[in-house]
């Protein structure tokens, strides 16, 4: 019969598929740290057409997401499906006359997000992510306020790939770069019967409903790697900049594709 | 040398120990559902001296905790240590002229909490817990407000042991029983060289700083088991009562011990 | 620059990529159970051009794999990368005049295998797999011999999707169908900017070096689901057939692609 | 009523308890590496009455276990219960005129083993363990034979605590020290209402049915830590000795307890 489903596994109804087609909606708690890396090392992770900034600027982002899908109401209904944590690097880059972001490495703790990401060109691997979560009452945790320490780390195959912390010092109106640079992804799906890939193209997400809550900023610490599986050791960090703690939300309506 | 540490592993400094001595502080997000079970089935899970209520009342509680320890600042600082989720049953019982609670089964996703619990008499096993977490902005999740659906489930060894949901209908001033009944635990540590246990005693926690946020209530659904490892199938549920969604915080200063 | 890597993430060297191009080699321990399902239910999971057998024959397969990759020596060297467990259904089907197999659902506990599978058209989801492993000495486990009980189960999102056991009764020369039917997969990679997929084609793996160890057979038990995410409840089982315990090895050199 | 069960959780039948009383049986695959550490650093992890060897000799052991329990047939029947992996350090020590071993740190991936270990005085924490497993046929893995590389690593909270590898060079008749030194454990269960522990005593296991398969030996590599939670960095290694790959089996009948 004609099997249904936006992704595998397909079935008569399409209800077994891991990912349903967009629109997708995201509400998350973010811990981010700006840093600089050797521009050469940044360049070695950028696709043709993107150049590093002169100072090699970049960010690390940790996100604790709730997500929803217009075409699958189980994503918002079942917390085991829609919720996940991820951690990633954003290299700040220039493409023509436009400032863009590029995600060379990203780890996530969810099957849905892993595959939903691969379809968009996020190079998602599995990882374990821990992030300080503010509490509303009591002494078991910290408040999202001046003086609080927010920590986050990510590991993969038992190696700590990212370790960060932010000591909140103030509120700010300035949106962190990591939240505003449009991301340029590479969609890549290999062929199995020849050497050139079946899909190999650039992709820019069509984003709507972008929103941030109060943005807290402060001093930060950051450690990259070591790991034998991702080439992040070369990125330093050379200099660690400001850290940020904030809520962020947006929708992905689809994407725009361009040749490599 | 004289090794230090409140629990194993001990070392010269005591800093390798899994659990540091109380006080411990807890701030959590709770999803709870009241239900009734056959009183005989409740009685079969109560220690001597505790009796079921006439209607066999009980609750299921899911909690997403941040925790802190006065004697180990790494618990609040490292989200991989202090944060965890757990799910448990509370049987409502009568002990002498006092209403108490008894936790016959509890699952948790953290090593620290597993052992800290066993020391108090919580019969903690490992499990995977998922809970709807409200969002502040955006469309990726639900708000803690009228009409929202909060779901939660727990599994162990690949079996779904608890599945619950609460549809919020109103705020309430009434504290859920599951939050207020003093819990009567059994501390049990076997001996290795004879048949009687090394430790076998009742324990009631010394609780301070108890606090609840706004309490939301609504209609609920609940499913228990099936599992071949915990005797929860006999508990029904006979009748599912109200559900609750709220923040809760308290401190454990220590405990009071009584003979069995 | 021109980024390298058969899959994401790409880098200057290609060494960060999750999957390297074939050849891939597999050595595994298998527990399999034959069963029959309502032929209509089988048909609802088959792509156009494949028909169920009259009796609706099918198999469940659990595999504990070691794998290697000619293009990435870390796969065999690091047990966290190359080793994994998976569980799947094989529907026995007819395609033209040829008997084939079709895998409608499969769960695996490894990122590498999840993505390597998706590229071939295996509809892999993440799951937790447990399998009896024979022991060589001592009383901690069972031997691969007459009378021994081999159990296996798979779960996903805290639901037990497959539960099987085989009581070994004899050796057999007959290769189980699940090991010999050529598998017809659907490669499916969605587009992000239009409704038709970027890749949607049939794929048959090019297999070499196929080898089985001694094949043990016996009576079996099998339970499918329940789960709200995969449509396996309709498959019964109607009748549970023989079970098998054996070692299996093969290489995947690539694949042959055909239009849908 | 009088609740049953050797450990929590107790119930009317005792069948919900995590651990059943011994005898327990173990069959495992071992990868071990001998090394030396600064004797002072060894001494800082030994209890009163134990002294380091002059050269500070020690071993790291990785084990992939199948286990069984005479009082709970589900342990051998359900692979999710009885099977687990662990990794530990053994410090070689002298107690009076006897050579003994002491396990200062151990990580395990199973709830049953964690608690069964704590009862004996093994200071078990949770961890993720990966070990090369030999294959019988095919090219997906290595054989247990000369020239093969066996790798193993353990991580906890996303930190690699132990990383080892052994290149097999020969068979040997000599049993590795790590397999033969009688282990001196500390059983420690805190009280909750006063500062002195409820249980604090030495324990030596009563072992029977000890058996090893063919013992392979070769050159080895070893890396300890770094981790902020276990004091293993001070142990070096100063010098890495021989590595071993072998099968091992034994039974624990109970234990003998001595005052501290």
PDB file of C-alpha atoms in Angstrom, chain D residues 62-218:
ATOM      1  CA  UNK D  62      36.535  -3.824  34.243  1.00  0.00           C
ATOM      2  CA  UNK D  63      33.915  -6.570  34.442  1.00  0.00           C
ATOM      3  CA  UNK D  64      30.933  -7.522  32.305  1.00  0.00           C
ATOM      4  CA  UNK D  65      28.819  -9.685  34.615  1.00  0.00           C
ATOM      5  CA  UNK D  66      25.963 -12.123  34.444  1.00  0.00           C
ATOM      6  CA  UNK D  67      24.681 -12.775  37.943  1.00  0.00           C
ATOM      7  CA  UNK D  68      22.219 -15.082  39.649  1.00  0.00           C
ATOM      8  CA  UNK D  69      20.629 -15.272  43.071  1.00  0.00           C
ATOM      9  CA  UNK D  70      19.536 -18.481  44.814  1.00  0.00           C
ATOM     10  CA  UNK D  71      16.679 -16.557  46.452  1.00  0.00           C
ATOM     11  CA  UNK D  72      15.367 -14.715  43.383  1.00  0.00           C
ATOM     12  CA  UNK D  73      15.142 -16.599  40.097  1.00  0.00           C
ATOM     13  CA  UNK D  74      14.316 -13.381  38.236  1.00  0.00           C
ATOM     14  CA  UNK D  75      17.958 -12.278  38.479  1.00  0.00           C
ATOM     15  CA  UNK D  76      19.177 -14.950  36.062  1.00  0.00           C
ATOM     16  CA  UNK D  77      15.949 -14.989  34.038  1.00  0.00           C
ATOM     17  CA  UNK D  78      15.695 -11.276  33.197  1.00  0.00           C
ATOM     18  CA  UNK D  79      18.822  -9.906  31.485  1.00  0.00           C
ATOM     19  CA  UNK D  80      17.815  -6.385  32.545  1.00  0.00           C
ATOM     20  CA  UNK D  81      18.203  -7.452  36.176  1.00  0.00           C
ATOM     21  CA  UNK D  82      21.093  -9.876  36.396  1.00  0.00           C
ATOM     22  CA  UNK D  83      23.485  -8.433  33.803  1.00  0.00           C
ATOM     23  CA  UNK D  84      25.620  -5.373  34.429  1.00  0.00           C
ATOM     24  CA  UNK D  85      29.039  -3.838  33.900  1.00  0.00           C
ATOM     25  CA  UNK D  86      31.313  -2.328  36.485  1.00  0.00           C
ATOM     26  CA  UNK D  87      34.790  -0.815  36.794  1.00  0.00           C
ATOM     27  CA  UNK D  88      36.892  -0.475  39.908  1.00  0.00           C
ATOM     28  CA  UNK D  89      40.270   0.131  41.463  1.00  0.00           C
ATOM     29  CA  UNK D  90      41.922  -2.440  43.725  1.00  0.00           C
ATOM     30  CA  UNK D  91      44.683  -1.168  45.983  1.00  0.00           C
ATOM     31  CA  UNK D  92      47.091  -3.957  46.948  1.00  0.00           C
ATOM     32  CA  UNK D  93      47.686  -3.809  50.693  1.00  0.00           C
ATOM     33  CA  UNK D  94      49.077  -5.642  53.681  1.00  0.00           C
ATOM     34  CA  UNK D  95      46.950  -6.434  56.709  1.00  0.00           C
ATOM     35  CA  UNK D  96      48.941  -8.047  59.512  1.00  0.00           C
ATOM     36  CA  UNK D  97      50.805 -10.786  57.671  1.00  0.00           C
ATOM     37  CA  UNK D  98      48.252 -11.131  54.907  1.00  0.00           C
ATOM     38  CA  UNK D  99      48.099  -9.600  51.441  1.00  0.00           C
ATOM     39  CA  UNK D 100      44.679  -8.136  50.819  1.00  0.00           C
ATOM     40  CA  UNK D 101      42.906  -5.865  48.334  1.00  0.00           C
ATOM     41  CA  UNK D 102      40.888  -2.729  48.958  1.00  0.00           C
ATOM     42  CA  UNK D 103      38.391  -1.187  46.534  1.00  0.00           C
ATOM     43  CA  UNK D 104      38.336   2.578  47.116  1.00  0.00           C
ATOM     44  CA  UNK D 105      36.174   3.444  44.077  1.00  0.00           C
ATOM     45  CA  UNK D 106      33.810   1.457  41.892  1.00  0.00           C
ATOM     46  CA  UNK D 107      31.220   2.386  39.271  1.00  0.00           C
ATOM     47  CA  UNK D 108      28.393   0.172  38.100  1.00  0.00           C
ATOM     48  CA  UNK D 109      25.482   0.539  35.662  1.00  0.00           C
ATOM     49  CA  UNK D 110      22.814  -1.377  37.615  1.00  0.00           C
ATOM     50  CA  UNK D 111      20.538  -0.642  40.573  1.00  0.00           C
ATOM     51  CA  UNK D 112      20.703  -4.228  41.815  1.00  0.00           C
ATOM     52  CA  UNK D 113      24.487  -4.259  41.823  1.00  0.00           C
ATOM     53  CA  UNK D 114      24.721  -0.767  43.352  1.00  0.00           C
ATOM     54  CA  UNK D 115      22.729  -1.788  46.407  1.00  0.00           C
ATOM     55  CA  UNK D 116      24.022  -5.375  46.614  1.00  0.00           C
ATOM     56  CA  UNK D 117      27.472  -3.808  46.613  1.00  0.00           C
ATOM     57  CA  UNK D 118      26.762  -1.182  49.281  1.00  0.00           C
ATOM     58  CA  UNK D 119      25.528  -3.966  51.574  1.00  0.00           C
ATOM     59  CA  UNK D 120      28.905  -5.725  51.242  1.00  0.00           C
ATOM     60  CA  UNK D 121      30.891  -2.515  51.576  1.00  0.00           C
ATOM     61  CA  UNK D 122      31.678  -1.982  47.891  1.00  0.00           C
ATOM     62  CA  UNK D 123      31.493   1.854  47.589  1.00  0.00           C
ATOM     63  CA  UNK D 124      29.467   1.660  44.367  1.00  0.00           C
ATOM     64  CA  UNK D 125      28.440   4.693  42.386  1.00  0.00           C
ATOM     65  CA  UNK D 126      26.571   4.711  39.104  1.00  0.00           C
ATOM     66  CA  UNK D 127      28.576   4.943  35.905  1.00  0.00           C
ATOM     67  CA  UNK D 128      28.628   4.071  32.235  1.00  0.00           C
ATOM     68  CA  UNK D 129      31.026   1.276  31.335  1.00  0.00           C
ATOM     69  CA  UNK D 130      32.182   0.203  27.858  1.00  0.00           C
ATOM     70  CA  UNK D 131      34.334  -2.872  27.228  1.00  0.00           C
ATOM     71  CA  UNK D 132      35.563  -4.662  24.134  1.00  0.00           C
ATOM     72  CA  UNK D 133      33.651  -7.925  23.877  1.00  0.00           C
ATOM     73  CA  UNK D 134      35.247 -10.664  21.757  1.00  0.00           C
ATOM     74  CA  UNK D 135      33.280 -12.090  18.842  1.00  0.00           C
ATOM     75  CA  UNK D 136      33.012 -15.685  17.674  1.00  0.00           C
ATOM     76  CA  UNK D 137      32.650 -15.143  13.934  1.00  0.00           C
ATOM     77  CA  UNK D 138      32.902 -12.352  11.395  1.00  0.00           C
ATOM     78  CA  UNK D 139      34.798  -9.090  11.144  1.00  0.00           C
ATOM     79  CA  UNK D 140      32.689  -6.879  13.449  1.00  0.00           C
ATOM     80  CA  UNK D 141      35.009  -7.334  16.408  1.00  0.00           C
ATOM     81  CA  UNK D 142      38.171  -8.958  17.702  1.00  0.00           C
ATOM     82  CA  UNK D 143      38.927 -12.494  18.933  1.00  0.00           C
ATOM     83  CA  UNK D 144      40.318 -13.231  22.377  1.00  0.00           C
ATOM     84  CA  UNK D 145      43.749 -14.064  20.962  1.00  0.00           C
ATOM     85  CA  UNK D 146      47.269 -12.777  20.462  1.00  0.00           C
ATOM     86  CA  UNK D 147      47.432  -9.381  18.797  1.00  0.00           C
ATOM     87  CA  UNK D 148      43.894  -8.277  19.656  1.00  0.00           C
ATOM     88  CA  UNK D 149      43.273  -4.935  21.313  1.00  0.00           C
ATOM     89  CA  UNK D 150      40.797  -4.851  24.218  1.00  0.00           C
ATOM     90  CA  UNK D 151      39.664  -1.394  25.307  1.00  0.00           C
ATOM     91  CA  UNK D 152      37.555  -0.337  28.276  1.00  0.00           C
ATOM     92  CA  UNK D 153      36.413   2.894  29.846  1.00  0.00           C
ATOM     93  CA  UNK D 154      34.165   4.151  32.605  1.00  0.00           C
ATOM     94  CA  UNK D 155      32.529   7.519  33.093  1.00  0.00           C
ATOM     95  CA  UNK D 156      30.433   9.171  35.776  1.00  0.00           C
ATOM     96  CA  UNK D 157      28.496  12.435  35.539  1.00  0.00           C
ATOM     97  CA  UNK D 158      29.964  12.920  32.081  1.00  0.00           C
ATOM     98  CA  UNK D 159      33.578  12.609  33.224  1.00  0.00           C
ATOM     99  CA  UNK D 160      35.846   9.802  32.047  1.00  0.00           C
ATOM    100  CA  UNK D 161      37.093   8.272  35.315  1.00  0.00           C
ATOM    101  CA  UNK D 162      38.963   5.246  33.910  1.00  0.00           C
ATOM    102  CA  UNK D 163      40.353   4.568  30.426  1.00  0.00           C
ATOM    103  CA  UNK D 164      42.327   1.406  29.719  1.00  0.00           C
ATOM    104  CA  UNK D 165      43.488  -0.851  26.940  1.00  0.00           C
ATOM    105  CA  UNK D 166      45.264  -4.184  26.704  1.00  0.00           C
ATOM    106  CA  UNK D 167      47.062  -5.586  23.649  1.00  0.00           C
ATOM    107  CA  UNK D 168      47.032  -9.378  24.062  1.00  0.00           C
ATOM    108  CA  UNK D 169      50.507 -10.904  23.637  1.00  0.00           C
ATOM    109  CA  UNK D 170      50.321 -14.337  25.258  1.00  0.00           C
ATOM    110  CA  UNK D 171      48.490 -16.765  27.492  1.00  0.00           C
ATOM    111  CA  UNK D 172      49.598 -17.065  31.075  1.00  0.00           C
ATOM    112  CA  UNK D 173      49.052 -19.463  33.961  1.00  0.00           C
ATOM    113  CA  UNK D 174      49.573 -16.713  36.534  1.00  0.00           C
ATOM    114  CA  UNK D 175      46.362 -15.376  38.050  1.00  0.00           C
ATOM    115  CA  UNK D 176      46.294 -11.566  38.122  1.00  0.00           C
ATOM    116  CA  UNK D 177      46.589 -10.140  41.659  1.00  0.00           C
ATOM    117  CA  UNK D 178      43.343  -8.275  41.179  1.00  0.00           C
ATOM    118  CA  UNK D 179      41.542 -11.619  40.967  1.00  0.00           C
ATOM    119  CA  UNK D 180      43.123 -13.286  43.956  1.00  0.00           C
ATOM    120  CA  UNK D 181      43.605 -10.761  46.753  1.00  0.00           C
ATOM    121  CA  UNK D 182      40.846 -11.160  49.365  1.00  0.00           C
ATOM    122  CA  UNK D 183      38.979  -7.841  49.508  1.00  0.00           C
ATOM    123  CA  UNK D 184      38.582  -5.970  52.785  1.00  0.00           C
ATOM    124  CA  UNK D 185      35.460  -3.803  52.673  1.00  0.00           C
ATOM    125  CA  UNK D 186      33.925  -1.255  55.017  1.00  0.00           C
ATOM    126  CA  UNK D 187      30.202  -1.623  55.586  1.00  0.00           C
ATOM    127  CA  UNK D 188      28.864   1.845  56.412  1.00  0.00           C
ATOM    128  CA  UNK D 189      25.238   2.856  56.935  1.00  0.00           C
ATOM    129  CA  UNK D 190      24.704   6.287  58.499  1.00  0.00           C
ATOM    130  CA  UNK D 191      22.276   6.956  61.283  1.00  0.00           C
ATOM    131  CA  UNK D 192      19.776   9.757  60.793  1.00  0.00           C
ATOM    132  CA  UNK D 193      19.329  10.862  64.419  1.00  0.00           C
ATOM    133  CA  UNK D 194      22.887  11.062  65.732  1.00  0.00           C
ATOM    134  CA  UNK D 195      26.420  11.506  64.385  1.00  0.00           C
ATOM    135  CA  UNK D 196      27.882   8.002  64.768  1.00  0.00           C
ATOM    136  CA  UNK D 197      26.903   5.608  61.957  1.00  0.00           C
ATOM    137  CA  UNK D 198      24.367   2.835  62.489  1.00  0.00           C
ATOM    138  CA  UNK D 199      26.689   0.322  60.842  1.00  0.00           C
ATOM    139  CA  UNK D 200      30.453   0.728  60.508  1.00  0.00           C
ATOM    140  CA  UNK D 201      32.507  -2.465  60.314  1.00  0.00           C
ATOM    141  CA  UNK D 202      34.957  -4.375  58.143  1.00  0.00           C
ATOM    142  CA  UNK D 203      33.663  -7.171  55.926  1.00  0.00           C
ATOM    143  CA  UNK D 204      35.391  -9.989  54.070  1.00  0.00           C
ATOM    144  CA  UNK D 205      33.273 -11.919  51.615  1.00  0.00           C
ATOM    145  CA  UNK D 206      32.882 -15.670  51.883  1.00  0.00           C
ATOM    146  CA  UNK D 207      33.750 -16.746  48.352  1.00  0.00           C
ATOM    147  CA  UNK D 208      33.189 -20.152  46.775  1.00  0.00           C
ATOM    148  CA  UNK D 209      33.367 -21.766  43.342  1.00  0.00           C
ATOM    149  CA  UNK D 210      36.168 -19.467  42.187  1.00  0.00           C
ATOM    150  CA  UNK D 211      37.143 -20.221  38.600  1.00  0.00           C
ATOM    151  CA  UNK D 212      39.036 -18.531  35.776  1.00  0.00           C
ATOM    152  CA  UNK D 213      39.040 -19.298  32.059  1.00  0.00           C
ATOM    153  CA  UNK D 214      42.135 -18.988  29.900  1.00  0.00           C
ATOM    154  CA  UNK D 215      44.101 -15.926  30.991  1.00  0.00           C
ATOM    155  CA  UNK D 216      45.496 -13.667  28.282  1.00  0.00           C
ATOM    156  CA  UNK D 217      48.096 -11.038  29.079  1.00  0.00           C
ATOM    157  CA  UNK D 218      49.831  -8.216  27.275  1.00  0.00           C
TER     158      UNK D 218
END
